[in-house]
Amino acid sequence: MQSTTTVEEAIRNRRSVRRYQADSIPLDRLTRLVELGVWAPSGGNAQTWRFVIVTRPEIIRALHAVAPGMLSIPPAVIAICQDKKLAFQRGGKLGQECTSVMDAAMAAQNIMLAAFAHGLGTCPILSFHSEAVARILGLPEGIEAELLIAIGKPAEQPVPPTRTVGDVLFINQYGDTNGKQ
Amino acid sequence: MQSTTTVEEAIRNRRSVRRYQADSIPLDRLTRLVELGVWAPSGGNAQTWRFVIVTRPEIIRALHAVAPGMLSIPPAVIAICQDKKLAFQRGGKLGQECTSVMDAAMAAQNIMLAAFAHGLGTCPILSFHSEAVARILGLPEGIEAELLIAIGKPAEQPVPPTRTVGDVLFINQYGDTNGKQ
């Protein structure tokens, strides 16, 4: 199923949704989101990301118990992980410590925008106990969860926090808001 | 100007573009991209990102000289920075070291998808000398460049690297590709 939602509509209207309807999300829909996630760029085309789609309620409850950032129990979770050993092999220290984190985040943004376009709410979660998540998902040594994305049909319509670029955008030099070229 | 490019079209067709036409990119177009960047989620709504749009050729050349990841001279660069002190105040150690990096990457993905929808090529660059970039852009202490985005009209049509989720997607447990629920 294709959505006609434009890029800008998705970017402007996606909200972090933290309360979900109980309806389960079909696995093929979740797989499709991951397929769009891997079209994100990766540093040096390393593609060292690994994804675990979680739909089993007992595993989601276990994740919830070790993830303070997960405020309710979603019907599905996508854990975006990185093979940190492979990231080191392919990108050295920068790849292991920085690029792999950014790659995971860019893939996450693809997934969250695409989910929005299909009527699904998402919330990125970074606050979790890393070793506990690794144990729950059976991650081998060297594979680390970078972030969790909670996914479900929205049960709330959050008001967006204000955004403005007035104070955070500079032209050519930090502090210069004039932009005289 | 609104683009009708859908989310999925942008996700699937965006490429990292490393060679650009010489045409300058209007400042209002670049500002618009940053405005879309800040609609990315930020951990705890911290919004500690800072953006420097660079259009002055001598500054771009200076960045190029300290950024091995920048393979040619683009007509514009957006430097996505983070106020690391503020990130610590708002999100502690996790905020400073991890969340702020992810926030920058998600904002970058918004910017790159939106740029694609407007016919612009982009390339995210993480390989640069951080202190030199700080000096060139006049970043105060505590403000760090997380990544640079080179931007311009594409002068190449790169072939996309193969993507497949077959080897990187698991269901419920790492290593389980079956997805029996």
CSV table of C-alpha atoms in Angstrom, one decimal:
chain,number,residue,atom,x,y,z
A,1,MET,CA,0.0,0.0,0.0
A,2,GLN,CA,1.4,3.3,-1.0
A,3,SER,CA,0.7,6.5,0.9
A,4,THR,CA,0.4,9.9,-0.8
A,5,THR,CA,1.7,11.8,2.2
A,6,THR,CA,4.4,14.1,1.0
A,7,VAL,CA,7.8,14.4,2.6
A,8,GLU,CA,7.0,17.8,4.1
A,9,GLU,CA,3.6,16.8,5.4
A,10,ALA,CA,5.2,13.8,7.2
A,11,ILE,CA,8.1,15.9,8.6
A,12,ARG,CA,5.7,18.7,9.8
A,13,ASN,CA,3.0,16.5,11.2
A,14,ARG,CA,4.8,13.5,12.7
A,15,ARG,CA,4.6,13.7,16.5
A,16,SER,CA,6.1,11.4,19.1
A,17,VAL,CA,3.1,9.3,20.2
A,18,ARG,CA,3.3,7.6,23.6
A,19,ARG,CA,-0.1,6.0,24.0
A,20,TYR,CA,-1.3,3.4,21.5
A,21,GLN,CA,-4.4,1.5,20.7
A,22,ALA,CA,-4.2,-2.2,21.5
A,23,ASP,CA,-4.5,-3.4,17.8
A,24,SER,CA,-1.6,-5.5,16.7
A,25,ILE,CA,0.4,-4.3,13.7
A,26,PRO,CA,0.8,-6.8,10.9
A,27,LEU,CA,4.3,-8.1,10.5
A,28,ASP,CA,4.4,-7.3,6.8
A,29,ARG,CA,3.7,-3.7,7.7
A,30,LEU,CA,6.5,-3.6,10.2
A,31,THR,CA,8.9,-5.3,7.8
A,32,ARG,CA,8.1,-2.7,5.2
A,33,LEU,CA,9.1,0.0,7.7
A,34,VAL,CA,12.5,-1.7,8.2
A,35,GLU,CA,12.9,-2.0,4.4
A,36,LEU,CA,12.5,1.8,4.2
A,37,GLY,CA,14.8,2.3,7.2
A,38,VAL,CA,17.8,0.7,5.4
A,39,TRP,CA,17.5,3.2,2.6
A,40,ALA,CA,19.0,5.7,5.0
A,41,PRO,CA,22.6,6.6,4.3
A,42,SER,CA,25.2,4.8,6.3
A,43,GLY,CA,28.8,6.0,6.8
A,44,GLY,CA,31.0,4.6,4.1
A,45,ASN,CA,28.0,2.4,3.2
A,46,ALA,CA,28.8,0.3,6.2
A,47,GLN,CA,25.2,-0.9,6.7
A,48,THR,CA,26.2,-2.5,10.0
A,49,TRP,CA,22.7,-2.0,11.4
A,50,ARG,CA,20.6,-4.9,12.7
A,51,PHE,CA,16.8,-4.7,13.4
A,52,VAL,CA,14.7,-6.8,15.7
A,53,ILE,CA,10.9,-6.4,15.2
A,54,VAL,CA,9.2,-7.3,18.4
A,55,THR,CA,5.5,-8.2,18.4
A,56,ARG,CA,5.3,-10.9,21.1
A,57,PRO,CA,3.5,-9.2,24.1
A,58,GLU,CA,5.7,-10.9,26.8
A,59,ILE,CA,8.9,-9.6,25.1
A,60,ILE,CA,7.4,-6.1,24.8
A,61,ARG,CA,6.5,-6.1,28.5
A,62,ALA,CA,10.0,-7.2,29.3
A,63,LEU,CA,11.4,-4.3,27.3
A,64,HIS,CA,9.0,-1.9,28.9
A,65,ALA,CA,10.2,-3.0,32.3
A,66,VAL,CA,13.8,-2.0,31.5
A,67,ALA,CA,13.0,1.1,29.4
A,68,PRO,CA,12.0,4.1,31.5
A,69,GLY,CA,11.6,6.0,28.2
A,70,MET,CA,8.8,3.6,27.2
A,71,LEU,CA,5.8,5.2,28.9
A,72,SER,CA,3.1,2.6,27.9
A,73,ILE,CA,3.0,-0.8,26.3
A,74,PRO,CA,3.0,-0.5,22.5
A,75,PRO,CA,1.7,-3.3,20.3
A,76,ALA,CA,5.1,-3.4,18.5
A,77,VAL,CA,8.7,-2.3,18.9
A,78,ILE,CA,11.5,-2.1,16.4
A,79,ALA,CA,14.9,-2.3,18.1
A,80,ILE,CA,17.6,-0.7,16.0
A,81,CYS,CA,20.9,-2.3,16.8
A,82,GLN,CA,24.4,-2.0,15.6
A,83,ASP,CA,27.1,-4.7,15.1
A,84,LYS,CA,29.8,-2.7,16.9
A,85,LYS,CA,32.6,-5.0,16.0
A,86,LEU,CA,31.7,-4.8,12.3
A,87,ALA,CA,31.3,-1.1,12.6
A,88,PHE,CA,34.9,-0.9,13.9
A,89,GLN,CA,36.2,-3.2,11.1
A,90,ARG,CA,34.5,-1.0,8.5
A,91,GLY,CA,34.9,2.4,10.0
A,92,GLY,CA,37.4,2.3,12.8
A,93,LYS,CA,36.9,4.2,16.0
A,94,LEU,CA,34.8,6.9,14.4
A,95,GLY,CA,32.6,4.2,12.8
A,96,GLN,CA,32.1,2.3,16.0
A,97,GLU,CA,31.5,5.2,18.3
A,98,CYS,CA,29.8,7.8,16.2
A,99,THR,CA,28.9,6.9,12.6
A,100,SER,CA,27.0,3.7,13.7
A,101,VAL,CA,24.9,5.8,16.2
A,102,MET,CA,24.1,8.4,13.5
A,103,ASP,CA,23.2,5.6,11.0
A,104,ALA,CA,20.8,4.1,13.4
A,105,ALA,CA,19.2,7.5,14.1
A,106,MET,CA,18.8,8.2,10.3
A,107,ALA,CA,17.2,4.8,9.7
A,108,ALA,CA,14.9,5.5,12.7
A,109,GLN,CA,13.8,8.8,11.2
A,110,ASN,CA,13.0,7.1,7.9
A,111,ILE,CA,10.9,4.5,9.8
A,112,MET,CA,9.1,7.1,11.9
A,113,LEU,CA,8.2,9.3,8.9
A,114,ALA,CA,7.1,6.2,6.9
A,115,ALA,CA,5.0,5.0,9.8
A,116,PHE,CA,3.3,8.4,10.1
A,117,ALA,CA,2.5,8.2,6.4
A,118,HIS,CA,0.7,4.9,7.1
A,119,GLY,CA,-1.3,6.2,10.1
A,120,LEU,CA,1.0,4.7,12.7
A,121,GLY,CA,2.3,6.5,15.8
A,122,THR,CA,5.9,6.1,16.9
A,123,CYS,CA,8.2,7.2,19.7
A,124,PRO,CA,12.0,6.9,19.7
A,125,ILE,CA,13.3,5.6,23.0
A,126,LEU,CA,16.9,6.0,24.1
A,127,SER,CA,16.4,5.6,27.9
A,128,PHE,CA,16.8,1.9,28.5
A,129,HIS,CA,19.1,-0.5,30.2
A,130,SER,CA,21.3,-1.7,27.4
A,131,GLU,CA,22.5,-5.0,28.9
A,132,ALA,CA,18.9,-5.9,29.9
A,133,VAL,CA,17.6,-5.2,26.4
A,134,ALA,CA,20.5,-7.3,24.9
A,135,ARG,CA,19.5,-10.2,27.2
A,136,ILE,CA,15.8,-9.9,26.4
A,137,LEU,CA,16.4,-9.8,22.6
A,138,GLY,CA,19.2,-12.4,22.6
A,139,LEU,CA,21.7,-10.0,21.2
A,140,PRO,CA,25.2,-11.7,20.7
A,141,GLU,CA,28.2,-10.0,22.1
A,142,GLY,CA,29.2,-7.0,20.0
A,143,ILE,CA,25.6,-6.3,18.9
A,144,GLU,CA,24.2,-3.3,20.8
A,145,ALA,CA,20.7,-1.8,20.8
A,146,GLU,CA,21.0,1.9,19.8
A,147,LEU,CA,17.4,2.8,20.1
A,148,LEU,CA,14.0,1.4,20.4
A,149,ILE,CA,11.0,2.6,18.4
A,150,ALA,CA,7.6,2.0,20.0
A,151,ILE,CA,4.9,1.7,17.3
A,152,GLY,CA,1.1,1.5,17.3
A,153,LYS,CA,-2.0,3.1,16.2
A,154,PRO,CA,-2.2,6.4,18.1
A,155,ALA,CA,-4.4,6.7,21.1
A,156,GLU,CA,-3.5,10.3,21.6
A,157,GLN,CA,-3.0,13.4,19.4
A,158,PRO,CA,-0.1,15.2,21.1
A,159,VAL,CA,0.2,18.9,20.7
A,160,PRO,CA,3.5,19.6,19.0
A,161,PRO,CA,6.2,21.4,21.1
A,162,THR,CA,6.9,24.8,19.6
A,163,ARG,CA,9.7,24.9,17.0
A,164,THR,CA,11.5,27.9,15.9
A,165,VAL,CA,14.8,28.4,14.1
A,166,GLY,CA,15.1,32.0,15.2
A,167,ASP,CA,17.5,31.3,18.0
A,168,VAL,CA,19.3,28.2,16.6
A,169,LEU,CA,20.1,29.2,13.0
A,170,PHE,CA,23.1,31.2,11.9
A,171,ILE,CA,24.5,32.2,8.6
A,172,ASN,CA,28.2,31.6,7.7
A,173,GLN,CA,29.4,32.2,11.2
A,174,TYR,CA,28.0,31.2,14.6
A,175,GLY,CA,26.1,34.1,16.1
A,176,ASP,CA,25.5,35.8,12.7
A,177,THR,CA,21.7,35.8,12.0
A,178,ASN,CA,21.9,38.4,9.3
A,179,GLY,CA,23.0,36.3,6.4
A,180,LYS,CA,24.5,39.1,4.4
A,181,GLN,CA,26.3,37.3,1.7
B,1,MET,CA,7.1,26.0,-3.0
B,2,GLN,CA,5.6,22.7,-2.1
B,3,SER,CA,6.9,19.4,-3.5
B,4,THR,CA,4.5,16.5,-4.2
B,5,THR,CA,7.2,13.9,-3.6
B,6,THR,CA,5.9,11.3,-1.2
B,7,VAL,CA,7.7,10.1,1.9
B,8,GLU,CA,8.4,6.7,0.4
B,9,GLU,CA,9.6,8.2,-3.0
B,10,ALA,CA,12.1,10.4,-1.1
B,11,ILE,CA,13.3,7.6,1.2
B,12,ARG,CA,13.8,5.2,-1.7
B,13,ASN,CA,15.3,7.6,-4.2
B,14,ARG,CA,17.5,9.8,-2.1
B,15,ARG,CA,21.2,9.1,-2.8
B,16,SER,CA,24.3,10.6,-1.3
B,17,VAL,CA,25.4,13.0,-4.0
B,18,ARG,CA,29.1,14.0,-3.9
B,19,ARG,CA,29.5,16.1,-7.0
B,20,TYR,CA,27.5,19.3,-7.5
B,21,GLN,CA,26.7,21.9,-10.1
B,22,ALA,CA,28.2,25.3,-9.3
B,23,ASP,CA,24.9,27.1,-9.0
B,24,SER,CA,24.4,28.8,-5.7
B,25,ILE,CA,21.4,27.7,-3.6
B,26,PRO,CA,19.1,30.6,-2.4
B,27,LEU,CA,19.4,31.3,1.3
B,28,ASP,CA,15.6,31.0,1.8
B,29,ARG,CA,15.7,27.5,0.3
B,30,LEU,CA,18.4,26.5,2.8
B,31,THR,CA,16.6,28.1,5.7
B,32,ARG,CA,13.5,26.2,4.7
B,33,LEU,CA,15.5,23.0,5.0
B,34,VAL,CA,16.6,23.8,8.5
B,35,GLU,CA,13.0,24.7,9.4
B,36,LEU,CA,12.1,21.2,8.4
B,37,GLY,CA,15.1,19.8,10.3
B,38,VAL,CA,13.9,21.1,13.6
B,39,TRP,CA,10.7,19.1,13.3
B,40,ALA,CA,12.7,16.0,14.0
B,41,PRO,CA,12.2,14.6,17.5
B,42,SER,CA,14.7,15.5,20.1
B,43,GLY,CA,15.3,13.6,23.3
B,44,GLY,CA,13.1,15.0,26.1
B,45,ASN,CA,12.3,17.8,23.6
B,46,ALA,CA,15.7,19.2,24.4
B,47,GLN,CA,16.2,21.0,21.0
B,48,THR,CA,19.8,21.8,21.8
B,49,TRP,CA,20.7,21.7,18.1
B,50,ARG,CA,22.3,24.7,16.4
B,51,PHE,CA,22.6,25.1,12.7
B,52,VAL,CA,25.1,27.1,10.6
B,53,ILE,CA,24.2,27.5,6.9
B,54,VAL,CA,27.4,28.2,5.0
B,55,THR,CA,27.2,29.8,1.6
B,56,ARG,CA,30.4,31.9,1.5
B,57,PRO,CA,32.8,30.2,-0.9
B,58,GLU,CA,35.9,30.9,1.2
B,59,ILE,CA,34.3,29.3,4.3
B,60,ILE,CA,33.2,26.3,2.3
B,61,ARG,CA,36.7,25.9,0.9
B,62,ALA,CA,38.1,26.1,4.5
B,63,LEU,CA,35.7,23.4,5.6
B,64,HIS,CA,36.6,21.3,2.6
B,65,ALA,CA,40.3,21.5,3.6
B,66,VAL,CA,39.6,20.0,7.0
B,67,ALA,CA,36.9,17.5,6.0
B,68,PRO,CA,38.3,14.4,4.2
B,69,GLY,CA,34.7,13.2,3.9
B,70,MET,CA,33.9,16.2,1.7
B,71,LEU,CA,34.9,15.0,-1.7
B,72,SER,CA,34.2,18.1,-3.7
B,73,ILE,CA,33.3,21.8,-3.1
B,74,PRO,CA,29.6,22.1,-2.7
B,75,PRO,CA,27.8,25.4,-3.2
B,76,ALA,CA,26.3,25.2,0.3
B,77,VAL,CA,26.9,23.4,3.6
B,78,ILE,CA,24.6,23.0,6.6
B,79,ALA,CA,26.6,22.3,9.8
B,80,ILE,CA,24.5,20.7,12.4
B,81,CYS,CA,25.9,21.4,15.8
B,82,GLN,CA,24.9,20.7,19.4
B,83,ASP,CA,25.2,22.8,22.5
B,84,LYS,CA,26.8,20.1,24.5
B,85,LYS,CA,26.6,22.0,27.8
B,86,LEU,CA,22.9,22.6,27.4
B,87,ALA,CA,22.5,19.0,26.3
B,88,PHE,CA,24.1,18.0,29.6
B,89,GLN,CA,21.8,20.3,31.6
B,90,ARG,CA,18.7,19.0,29.9
B,91,GLY,CA,19.6,15.4,29.5
B,92,GLY,CA,22.5,14.5,31.7
B,93,LYS,CA,25.3,12.3,30.4
B,94,LEU,CA,23.0,10.4,28.1
B,95,GLY,CA,21.8,13.6,26.6
B,96,GLN,CA,25.3,15.0,26.1
B,97,GLU,CA,26.9,11.9,24.7
B,98,CYS,CA,24.1,10.0,22.9
B,99,THR,CA,20.8,11.8,22.5
B,100,SER,CA,22.3,14.9,21.1
B,101,VAL,CA,24.1,12.9,18.5
B,102,MET,CA,20.9,11.1,17.5
B,103,ASP,CA,18.9,14.3,17.5
B,104,ALA,CA,21.4,15.8,15.0
B,105,ALA,CA,21.2,12.8,12.8
B,106,MET,CA,17.4,12.7,12.7
B,107,ALA,CA,17.3,16.4,11.9
B,108,ALA,CA,19.9,15.7,9.1
B,109,GLN,CA,17.7,13.0,7.7
B,110,ASN,CA,14.7,15.4,7.5
B,111,ILE,CA,16.9,17.9,5.8
B,112,MET,CA,18.3,15.4,3.3
B,113,LEU,CA,14.8,14.0,2.4
B,114,ALA,CA,13.3,17.4,2.0
B,115,ALA,CA,16.3,18.5,-0.1
B,116,PHE,CA,15.8,15.5,-2.4
B,117,ALA,CA,12.1,16.5,-2.7
B,118,HIS,CA,13.3,19.9,-4.0
B,119,GLY,CA,15.8,18.5,-6.5
B,120,LEU,CA,18.9,19.1,-4.4
B,121,GLY,CA,21.6,16.5,-3.7
B,122,THR,CA,23.1,16.1,-0.3
B,123,CYS,CA,25.8,14.1,1.5
B,124,PRO,CA,26.2,13.7,5.2
B,125,ILE,CA,29.8,14.1,6.3
B,126,LEU,CA,31.2,12.9,9.6
B,127,SER,CA,34.8,12.7,8.7
B,128,PHE,CA,36.2,16.2,9.6
B,129,HIS,CA,38.5,17.8,12.1
B,130,SER,CA,36.2,18.9,14.8
B,131,GLU,CA,38.4,21.7,16.3
B,132,ALA,CA,39.2,23.1,12.9
B,133,VAL,CA,35.5,23.2,11.9
B,134,ALA,CA,34.7,24.9,15.3
B,135,ARG,CA,37.4,27.5,14.5
B,136,ILE,CA,36.2,28.1,10.9
B,137,LEU,CA,32.6,28.5,12.0
B,138,GLY,CA,33.4,30.5,15.1
B,139,LEU,CA,31.7,28.0,17.4
B,140,PRO,CA,31.8,29.1,21.1
B,141,GLU,CA,33.2,26.6,23.7
B,142,GLY,CA,30.7,23.9,24.3
B,143,ILE,CA,29.2,24.0,20.8
B,144,GLU,CA,30.3,21.1,18.7
B,145,ALA,CA,29.7,20.3,15.0
B,146,GLU,CA,28.1,16.8,14.9
B,147,LEU,CA,27.9,16.5,11.1
B,148,LEU,CA,28.1,18.6,8.0
B,149,ILE,CA,25.7,18.3,5.1
B,150,ALA,CA,27.0,19.2,1.7
B,151,ILE,CA,24.2,20.5,-0.6
B,152,GLY,CA,23.9,21.4,-4.2
B,153,LYS,CA,22.3,20.6,-7.5
B,154,PRO,CA,23.5,17.1,-8.4
B,155,ALA,CA,26.2,16.8,-11.0
B,156,GLU,CA,26.0,13.0,-10.8
B,157,GLN,CA,23.4,10.3,-10.5
B,158,PRO,CA,25.0,7.8,-8.2
B,159,VAL,CA,23.9,4.2,-8.5
B,160,PRO,CA,22.4,3.1,-5.1
B,161,PRO,CA,24.3,0.5,-3.1
B,162,THR,CA,22.3,-2.7,-2.8
B,163,ARG,CA,20.0,-2.8,0.2
B,164,THR,CA,18.4,-5.9,1.6
B,165,VAL,CA,16.9,-6.7,4.9
B,166,GLY,CA,17.3,-10.4,4.5
B,167,ASP,CA,20.5,-10.6,6.7
B,168,VAL,CA,19.8,-7.8,9.1
B,169,LEU,CA,16.2,-8.3,10.1
B,170,PHE,CA,15.0,-10.6,12.9
B,171,ILE,CA,11.7,-11.2,14.5
B,172,ASN,CA,11.3,-11.2,18.3
B,173,GLN,CA,14.7,-12.6,18.9
B,174,TYR,CA,18.1,-11.9,17.3
B,175,GLY,CA,18.8,-14.7,14.8
B,176,ASP,CA,15.1,-15.6,14.3
B,177,THR,CA,14.1,-14.8,10.7
B,178,ASN,CA,11.0,-16.9,10.9
B,179,GLY,CA,8.7,-14.6,12.7
B,180,LYS,CA,6.3,-17.3,13.8
B,181,GLN,CA,4.1,-15.4,16.2
